[in-house]
Short mmCIF file of C-alpha atoms and ligand atoms in Angstrom, two decimals:
data_model
loop_
_atom_site.label_atom_id
_atom_site.label_comp_id
_atom_site.label_asym_id
_atom_site.label_seq_id
_atom_site.Cartn_x
_atom_site.Cartn_y
_atom_site.Cartn_z
CA MET A 104 -23.76 6.06 4.18
CA GLY A 105 -20.15 6.68 5.82
CA LYS A 106 -16.86 7.07 3.91
CA ILE A 107 -14.51 3.81 5.11
CA ILE A 108 -10.92 3.49 4.38
CA LEU A 109 -9.32 -0.15 3.15
CA THR A 110 -5.50 -0.32 1.73
CA GLY A 111 -2.64 -2.52 2.48
CA ASP A 112 0.46 -3.94 1.59
CA ARG A 113 1.90 -7.20 0.59
CA PRO A 114 4.07 -8.48 3.73
CA THR A 115 7.62 -9.26 1.34
CA GLY A 116 9.53 -7.04 2.88
CA ARG A 117 10.01 -4.24 5.54
CA LEU A 118 8.59 -1.15 4.37
CA HIS A 119 10.63 1.60 2.92
CA LEU A 120 10.48 5.58 2.49
CA GLY A 121 8.62 4.97 -0.76
CA HIS A 122 5.89 3.69 0.59
CA TYR A 123 6.20 5.83 3.47
CA VAL A 124 5.73 9.11 1.08
CA GLY A 125 3.94 7.28 -1.25
CA SER A 126 1.01 6.09 1.18
CA LEU A 127 2.00 5.39 5.02
CA LYS A 128 2.66 9.22 6.29
CA ARG A 129 -0.78 9.77 3.76
CA ARG A 130 -3.06 7.25 5.59
CA VAL A 131 -1.95 8.19 9.22
CA GLU A 132 -3.17 11.55 8.58
CA LEU A 133 -6.32 10.03 7.01
CA GLN A 134 -6.83 8.16 9.84
CA ASN A 135 -5.99 11.12 12.37
CA SER A 136 -8.46 13.48 10.67
CA GLY A 137 -11.54 12.54 12.16
CA GLU A 138 -13.67 12.18 8.31
CA TYR A 139 -13.59 8.37 8.24
CA ASP A 140 -15.93 6.23 9.82
CA LYS A 141 -13.90 3.09 9.70
CA VAL A 142 -10.58 2.90 8.53
CA PHE A 143 -9.37 -0.69 7.73
CA ILE A 144 -5.54 -1.17 6.84
CA MET A 145 -4.73 -4.93 5.73
CA ILE A 146 -1.86 -6.59 5.33
CA ALA A 147 -2.09 -9.07 2.04
CA ASP A 148 -0.38 -12.12 2.71
CA ALA A 149 -2.84 -14.12 0.91
CA GLN A 150 -1.72 -11.75 -2.64
CA ALA A 151 1.72 -11.90 -1.43
CA LEU A 152 1.36 -15.76 -1.66
CA THR A 153 0.35 -15.48 -4.98
CA ASP A 154 3.56 -15.32 -6.33
CA ASN A 155 5.71 -16.48 -3.65
CA ALA A 156 3.99 -19.90 -3.19
CA ASP A 157 7.15 -21.59 -2.67
CA ASN A 158 8.51 -19.41 0.01
CA PRO A 159 5.67 -19.09 2.90
CA GLU A 160 8.11 -18.55 5.66
CA LYS A 161 9.33 -15.10 3.90
CA ILE A 162 5.98 -14.09 4.21
CA ARG A 163 5.25 -15.37 7.89
CA GLN A 164 8.40 -13.45 9.06
CA ASN A 165 7.77 -10.21 7.37
CA ILE A 166 3.83 -9.85 8.70
CA ILE A 167 5.35 -8.84 11.84
CA GLU A 168 7.77 -5.96 10.53
CA VAL A 169 5.40 -4.64 8.50
CA ALA A 170 2.90 -4.22 11.79
CA LEU A 171 5.54 -2.73 13.18
CA ASP A 172 6.62 -0.29 10.38
CA TYR A 173 2.33 0.47 10.35
CA LEU A 174 2.56 1.24 13.99
CA SER A 175 5.58 2.80 14.13
CA CYS A 176 4.66 5.72 11.41
CA GLY A 177 1.77 6.20 13.92
CA LEU A 178 -0.95 4.12 12.54
CA ASP A 179 -3.16 3.05 16.03
CA ALA A 180 -5.11 -0.04 16.63
CA SER A 181 -7.40 2.31 18.60
CA LYS A 182 -8.50 4.27 15.64
CA SER A 183 -7.51 1.69 12.77
CA THR A 184 -8.62 -2.19 12.60
CA ILE A 185 -5.21 -3.94 11.28
CA PHE A 186 -5.50 -7.15 10.42
CA ILE A 187 -4.20 -10.05 8.53
CA GLN A 188 -5.43 -11.07 4.82
CA SER A 189 -5.83 -14.57 5.30
CA GLN A 190 -7.25 -14.58 8.64
CA VAL A 191 -10.36 -13.21 7.06
CA ALA A 192 -11.66 -16.35 4.98
CA GLU A 193 -14.82 -14.99 3.54
CA LEU A 194 -12.68 -12.71 0.91
CA CYS A 195 -12.05 -15.90 -0.88
CA GLU A 196 -15.79 -16.82 -0.93
CA LEU A 197 -16.38 -13.54 -2.10
CA SER A 198 -13.47 -14.26 -4.96
CA PHE A 199 -14.92 -17.22 -5.83
CA TYR A 200 -18.12 -15.14 -7.06
CA TYR A 201 -16.85 -12.25 -8.17
CA MET A 202 -14.90 -14.99 -11.08
CA ASN A 203 -18.01 -15.25 -12.44
CA LEU A 204 -18.13 -11.44 -13.66
CA VAL A 205 -14.69 -10.94 -14.86
CA THR A 206 -13.51 -12.01 -18.20
CA VAL A 207 -9.73 -13.80 -18.78
CA SER A 208 -9.19 -11.36 -21.33
CA ARG A 209 -10.09 -8.32 -18.96
CA LEU A 210 -7.85 -9.65 -16.46
CA GLN A 211 -4.89 -9.83 -19.30
CA ARG A 212 -5.26 -6.30 -20.36
CA ASN A 213 -4.38 -5.15 -16.48
CA PRO A 214 -1.19 -3.05 -17.03
CA THR A 215 0.07 -3.62 -13.66
CA VAL A 216 -0.43 -7.68 -13.54
CA LYS A 217 1.54 -6.91 -17.31
CA THR A 218 4.43 -5.48 -15.64
CA GLU A 219 4.49 -7.42 -12.75
CA ILE A 220 4.18 -10.67 -15.17
CA GLN A 221 6.96 -9.10 -16.87
CA MET A 222 9.21 -8.60 -14.33
CA ARG A 223 9.03 -11.78 -12.28
CA ASN A 224 9.63 -13.63 -16.05
CA PHE A 225 6.57 -15.72 -15.50
CA GLU A 226 5.43 -15.11 -19.40
CA THR A 227 4.88 -18.69 -19.42
CA SER A 228 4.00 -20.04 -16.06
CA ILE A 229 1.76 -17.48 -15.09
CA PRO A 230 0.36 -19.27 -11.52
CA VAL A 231 -3.71 -18.28 -11.51
CA GLY A 232 -3.69 -17.01 -8.01
CA PHE A 233 -1.55 -14.47 -9.06
CA PHE A 234 -3.08 -13.89 -12.65
CA THR A 235 -6.67 -13.05 -10.46
CA TYR A 236 -5.23 -11.28 -7.96
CA PRO A 237 -7.06 -8.42 -8.85
CA ILE A 238 -10.59 -10.08 -8.18
CA SER A 239 -8.97 -11.12 -5.03
CA GLN A 240 -8.67 -7.59 -4.17
CA ALA A 241 -11.90 -6.73 -4.92
CA SER A 242 -13.05 -8.93 -2.58
CA ASP A 243 -10.76 -6.59 -0.25
CA ILE A 244 -12.04 -3.86 -0.75
CA THR A 245 -16.17 -4.80 -1.51
CA ALA A 246 -16.28 -7.10 1.46
CA PHE A 247 -15.38 -3.52 3.89
CA LYS A 248 -17.78 -1.53 1.78
CA ALA A 249 -14.46 0.91 1.15
CA THR A 250 -15.18 4.12 -0.52
CA THR A 251 -11.79 5.14 -0.60
CA VAL A 252 -8.58 3.26 -1.11
CA PRO A 253 -5.68 5.38 -0.48
CA ALA A 254 -2.72 3.86 -3.00
CA GLY A 255 -0.32 4.93 -5.59
CA GLU A 256 -0.96 4.60 -9.18
CA ASP A 257 -0.19 1.25 -9.80
CA GLN A 258 -2.97 0.42 -7.78
CA GLU A 259 -5.47 2.43 -10.25
CA PRO A 260 -6.28 -0.78 -12.05
CA MET A 261 -7.40 -2.38 -9.43
CA VAL A 262 -9.40 0.15 -8.06
CA GLU A 263 -11.02 0.26 -11.60
CA GLN A 264 -11.38 -3.35 -11.89
CA THR A 265 -13.01 -3.38 -8.52
CA ARG A 266 -15.45 -0.79 -9.98
CA GLU A 267 -16.58 -3.03 -12.62
CA ILE A 268 -17.20 -5.89 -10.59
CA VAL A 269 -19.21 -3.66 -8.15
CA ARG A 270 -21.13 -2.25 -10.77
CA LYS A 271 -21.54 -5.94 -12.91
CA PHE A 272 -22.54 -7.24 -9.66
CA ASN A 273 -25.09 -4.72 -8.71
CA SER A 274 -26.69 -4.51 -11.94
CA VAL A 275 -27.04 -8.68 -12.32
CA TYR A 276 -28.13 -9.02 -8.10
CA GLY A 277 -29.17 -5.80 -7.04
CA GLU A 278 -27.69 -3.13 -5.46
CA THR A 279 -25.57 -4.42 -2.56
CA LEU A 280 -21.63 -3.45 -3.39
CA VAL A 281 -20.21 0.04 -2.76
CA GLU A 282 -17.85 1.50 -5.50
CA PRO A 283 -14.69 2.80 -4.69
CA GLU A 284 -12.51 5.22 -5.76
CA ILE A 285 -8.96 5.62 -5.05
CA LEU A 286 -7.11 8.28 -3.37
CA LEU A 287 -3.64 8.95 -4.75
CA PRO A 288 -0.90 10.90 -3.15
CA GLU A 289 -1.24 14.71 -3.81
CA ASN A 290 2.22 15.34 -4.44
CA CYS A 291 3.38 14.06 -7.65
CA VAL A 292 7.11 13.07 -6.99
CA CYS A 293 5.57 10.75 -3.71
CA GLN A 294 3.86 8.88 -6.46
CA ARG A 295 7.20 6.82 -6.80
CA LEU A 296 10.04 7.68 -5.07
CA PRO A 297 13.12 6.49 -6.95
CA GLY A 298 15.84 4.03 -4.99
CA THR A 299 19.10 5.74 -4.35
CA ASP A 300 20.76 4.44 -7.32
CA GLY A 301 18.50 6.62 -9.36
CA LYS A 302 16.37 3.70 -10.81
CA ALA A 303 12.81 4.33 -11.09
CA LYS A 304 11.59 2.38 -8.33
CA MET A 305 12.65 1.40 -4.47
CA SER A 306 12.88 -2.54 -4.43
CA LYS A 307 14.56 -4.63 -2.12
CA SER A 308 15.69 -7.15 -4.72
CA LEU A 309 17.63 -3.96 -6.31
CA GLY A 310 19.51 -2.77 -2.66
CA ASN A 311 18.51 0.66 -3.38
CA CYS A 312 16.21 0.99 -0.41
CA ILE A 313 16.28 3.13 2.75
CA TYR A 314 13.65 1.72 5.14
CA LEU A 315 12.06 2.94 7.75
CA SER A 316 13.75 0.65 10.10
CA ASP A 317 17.20 1.49 8.96
CA THR A 318 19.40 3.11 11.73
CA ALA A 319 20.83 6.27 11.41
CA GLU A 320 24.44 5.37 10.55
CA ASP A 321 22.84 3.12 7.90
CA VAL A 322 20.71 6.00 6.60
CA ARG A 323 23.19 8.57 6.16
CA LYS A 324 25.41 6.37 4.79
CA LYS A 325 22.79 5.53 1.51
CA VAL A 326 21.90 9.13 1.21
CA MET A 327 25.53 10.12 0.94
CA SER A 328 26.21 7.84 -1.89
CA MET A 329 22.86 8.44 -3.45
CA TYR A 330 23.24 8.67 -6.93
CA THR A 331 23.26 12.82 -8.45
CA ASP A 332 24.39 13.91 -11.87
CA PRO A 333 27.41 11.59 -13.00
CA GLY A 334 28.36 14.59 -14.96
CA HIS A 335 28.91 16.97 -12.20
CA ILE A 336 32.81 16.12 -11.13
CA ARG A 337 33.95 19.40 -9.58
CA ILE A 338 32.29 21.67 -7.56
CA GLU A 339 32.38 24.82 -10.07
CA ASP A 340 30.67 22.06 -12.91
CA PRO A 341 27.08 23.05 -13.17
CA GLY A 342 24.80 20.11 -12.38
CA LYS A 343 21.77 18.45 -13.60
CA ILE A 344 18.47 18.49 -10.77
CA GLU A 345 16.11 16.18 -13.46
CA GLY A 346 16.90 12.82 -12.86
CA ASN A 347 19.25 13.62 -9.64
CA THR A 348 17.79 11.79 -7.16
CA VAL A 349 18.75 13.92 -3.88
CA PHE A 350 17.34 16.92 -5.59
CA THR A 351 13.87 14.17 -6.20
CA TYR A 352 14.26 13.39 -2.38
CA LEU A 353 14.27 17.07 -1.64
CA ASP A 354 11.02 17.72 -3.24
CA ALA A 355 9.77 14.97 -1.84
CA PHE A 356 10.67 15.58 1.99
CA CYS A 357 12.12 19.31 2.05
CA ARG A 358 9.87 21.88 3.74
CA PRO A 359 10.74 25.68 3.47
CA GLU A 360 11.78 25.70 7.21
CA HIS A 361 13.96 23.13 7.00
CA PHE A 362 16.39 25.58 5.25
CA ALA A 363 16.51 28.10 8.61
CA GLU A 364 17.11 24.69 10.61
CA PHE A 365 19.95 23.03 8.47
CA LEU A 366 20.93 25.02 5.65
CA PRO A 367 20.46 29.15 6.70
CA ASP A 368 22.97 30.02 3.52
CA TYR A 369 19.65 29.38 1.53
CA ALA A 370 16.02 30.32 1.60
CA SER A 371 14.15 28.05 -0.83
CA LEU A 372 14.74 25.19 -2.71
CA ASP A 373 14.56 26.68 -6.02
CA GLU A 374 17.30 29.07 -4.33
CA LEU A 375 19.24 25.97 -3.80
CA LYS A 376 18.55 24.34 -7.44
CA ALA A 377 19.09 27.20 -9.16
CA HIS A 378 23.01 27.35 -7.35
CA TYR A 379 23.25 23.84 -8.25
CA GLN A 380 22.27 24.18 -11.69
CA ARG A 381 24.81 27.34 -12.06
CA GLY A 382 27.79 25.33 -10.44
CA GLY A 383 29.55 25.91 -7.58
CA LEU A 384 27.65 23.61 -5.27
CA GLY A 385 28.79 20.53 -4.40
CA ASP A 386 26.99 17.44 -3.80
CA VAL A 387 27.90 16.69 -0.35
CA LYS A 388 26.51 19.57 1.19
CA VAL A 389 23.02 19.20 -0.50
CA LYS A 390 23.50 15.05 0.97
CA LYS A 391 24.04 16.48 4.09
CA PHE A 392 21.15 18.91 4.22
CA LEU A 393 19.22 15.51 3.02
CA ASN A 394 20.36 13.76 5.73
CA SER A 395 19.30 16.04 8.48
CA ILE A 396 15.92 16.14 7.06
CA LEU A 397 15.06 12.32 6.99
CA GLN A 398 16.59 11.77 10.30
CA GLN A 399 14.71 14.15 11.55
CA GLU A 400 11.95 12.95 9.88
CA LEU A 401 12.90 9.20 11.13
CA GLU A 402 13.96 9.29 14.41
CA PRO A 403 10.52 9.42 15.54
CA ILE A 404 9.49 6.53 13.64
CA ARG A 405 12.32 4.77 14.75
CA ALA A 406 11.57 5.21 18.34
CA ARG A 407 8.51 4.45 18.20
CA ARG A 408 9.41 1.11 16.71
CA LYS A 409 11.78 0.23 19.58
CA GLU A 410 8.72 0.42 22.32
CA PHE A 411 6.47 -1.73 20.42
CA GLU A 412 9.81 -4.12 19.49
CA GLN A 413 9.69 -4.47 23.45
CA ASP A 414 6.09 -5.74 23.05
CA ILE A 415 5.87 -8.41 20.57
CA PRO A 416 3.31 -10.63 21.63
CA GLY A 417 1.02 -7.61 22.02
CA VAL A 418 1.52 -6.67 18.25
CA TYR A 419 0.38 -9.95 17.32
CA ARG A 420 -2.66 -9.69 19.99
CA MET A 421 -3.42 -6.89 18.43
CA LEU A 422 -3.16 -7.92 14.79
CA LYS A 423 -5.75 -11.16 16.25
CA ASP A 424 -8.21 -8.60 17.57
CA GLY A 425 -7.87 -6.66 14.21
CA SER A 426 -8.59 -9.47 12.18
CA ASP A 427 -11.36 -10.87 14.28
CA LYS A 428 -13.29 -7.62 13.85
CA ALA A 429 -12.86 -7.19 10.15
CA ARG A 430 -13.94 -10.91 9.73
CA GLU A 431 -17.27 -9.75 11.48
CA THR A 432 -17.34 -7.00 8.91
CA ALA A 433 -16.31 -9.30 6.17
CA ALA A 434 -19.05 -11.72 7.39
CA ARG A 435 -21.54 -9.43 7.27
CA THR A 436 -21.20 -8.09 3.38
CA LEU A 437 -20.80 -11.69 2.27
CA ALA A 438 -24.11 -12.74 4.09
CA GLU A 439 -25.93 -9.65 2.36
CA VAL A 440 -23.83 -10.97 -1.45
CA ARG A 441 -25.12 -14.49 -0.93
CA ARG A 442 -28.90 -12.83 -0.23
CA ALA A 443 -28.41 -11.24 -3.26
CA MET A 444 -26.78 -14.27 -5.37
CA ARG A 445 -30.38 -15.70 -4.09
CA ILE A 446 -27.96 -18.57 -2.43
CA ASP A 447 -29.10 -18.09 0.82
CA TYR A 448 -30.73 -21.27 0.80
CA PHE A 449 -31.57 -22.12 4.28
CA ASP A 450 -32.35 -18.74 5.45
CA ASP A 451 -34.58 -18.26 2.90
CA ARG A 452 -38.42 -19.44 4.56
CA GLU A 453 -40.51 -18.37 1.29
CA LEU A 454 -38.28 -21.00 -1.19
CA ILE A 455 -38.79 -23.81 1.54
CA GLU A 456 -42.47 -23.07 1.46
CA SER A 457 -42.84 -22.55 -2.58
CA GLN A 458 -40.33 -25.59 -3.16
CA ALA A 459 -42.73 -27.80 -0.66
CA LEU A 460 -45.95 -26.36 -2.32
CA LYS A 461 -44.69 -27.28 -5.93
CA PHE A 462 -43.94 -30.72 -5.14
CA LYS A 463 -47.25 -31.56 -2.83
CA ALA A 464 -49.27 -30.32 -6.21
N1 LIG B 1261 -1.57 -4.97 -4.02
C1 LIG B 1261 -1.25 -4.13 -3.08
C2 LIG B 1261 0.35 -3.97 -2.66
O1 LIG B 1261 0.52 -4.57 -3.46
C3 LIG B 1261 -1.73 -4.49 -1.61
C4 LIG B 1261 -3.39 -4.54 -1.46
C5 LIG B 1261 -3.79 -6.18 -1.56
C6 LIG B 1261 -4.40 -3.80 -1.60
N2 LIG B 1261 -5.35 -5.58 -1.47
C7 LIG B 1261 -5.52 -4.45 -1.09
C8 LIG B 1261 -4.29 -2.46 -1.67
C9 LIG B 1261 -6.78 -3.99 -1.41
C10 LIG B 1261 -5.52 -1.43 -1.34
C11 LIG B 1261 -6.77 -2.41 -1.37
O2 LIG B 1261 0.74 -3.33 -2.12
#
């Protein structure tokens, strides 16, 4: 059996640096590694609607933004199937059957859903669709027989839930579905890149994101106003590295060769950090260094985006082709699921014949 990737994002906004280091960059590497037989990348619009039911226009507008972000980072429709979740109706049917294999109390224990409920002040009015989205996510993963789900640690409970559903399904109905594994980011600073304000996470509502589609000037401004160490007032003051966002970003993006190119006075990040901690190194210098690194990383992404923006109808066509292809795969799995569950009545000659016999007797 081959190795298959499925992963995706909710189209609630443009993608930012947190998405990039946490998953996008890795996805492109995995796509190009040749180690996977198939790669499915899903724009999870149906999941996004589970907590945006009253704002479908937001989701509709952001589908193309996410698709452009994907393509500009190097996801390639000739190597990966890029598709839109809602266009694969088979996923809903799978969810409907999986719902019978999961208890309400099991869903209530999902830590990611718990925090999300708190963040959205949903405590007393949780939409059922939102509450059950881990089940729908199990459908996304199993429909494609994915072996590997590259995602951040917040997706771990979803993959675990999926594995439980697979085991339960296979034990009740016979070996049909594949148990997936999560593939976490390698570099642990990449697991959760803080916002530019130092808050735990980049989030659109906090306004602390650097978007992949930001202009060079936007990026520069955001870097120059980033949160550092509030106790580091004069250049000669000793500075803190922990919780200093500029250094956290350097941990995520800086490579040894960047020093020769942009900051030849230092040989390594450790040296730079030591100087900052000792005192005598100003924030502006470190921020300019980070800005150079980020601009170098983002420039080719911006340039590719500009190109794809010239052919929006082509991007939609790519998404339609991807969705059609994804649908074929999901339909094959659904047929197996129906057979395993013995609800394939009309394709089951034995059933029809034995019933005929029974009523003749
Ligand atoms: N929950 C993911 C997110 O919020 C999106 C998603 C939906 C997903 N279905 C998936 C991710 C299946 C991985 C696998 O970004």
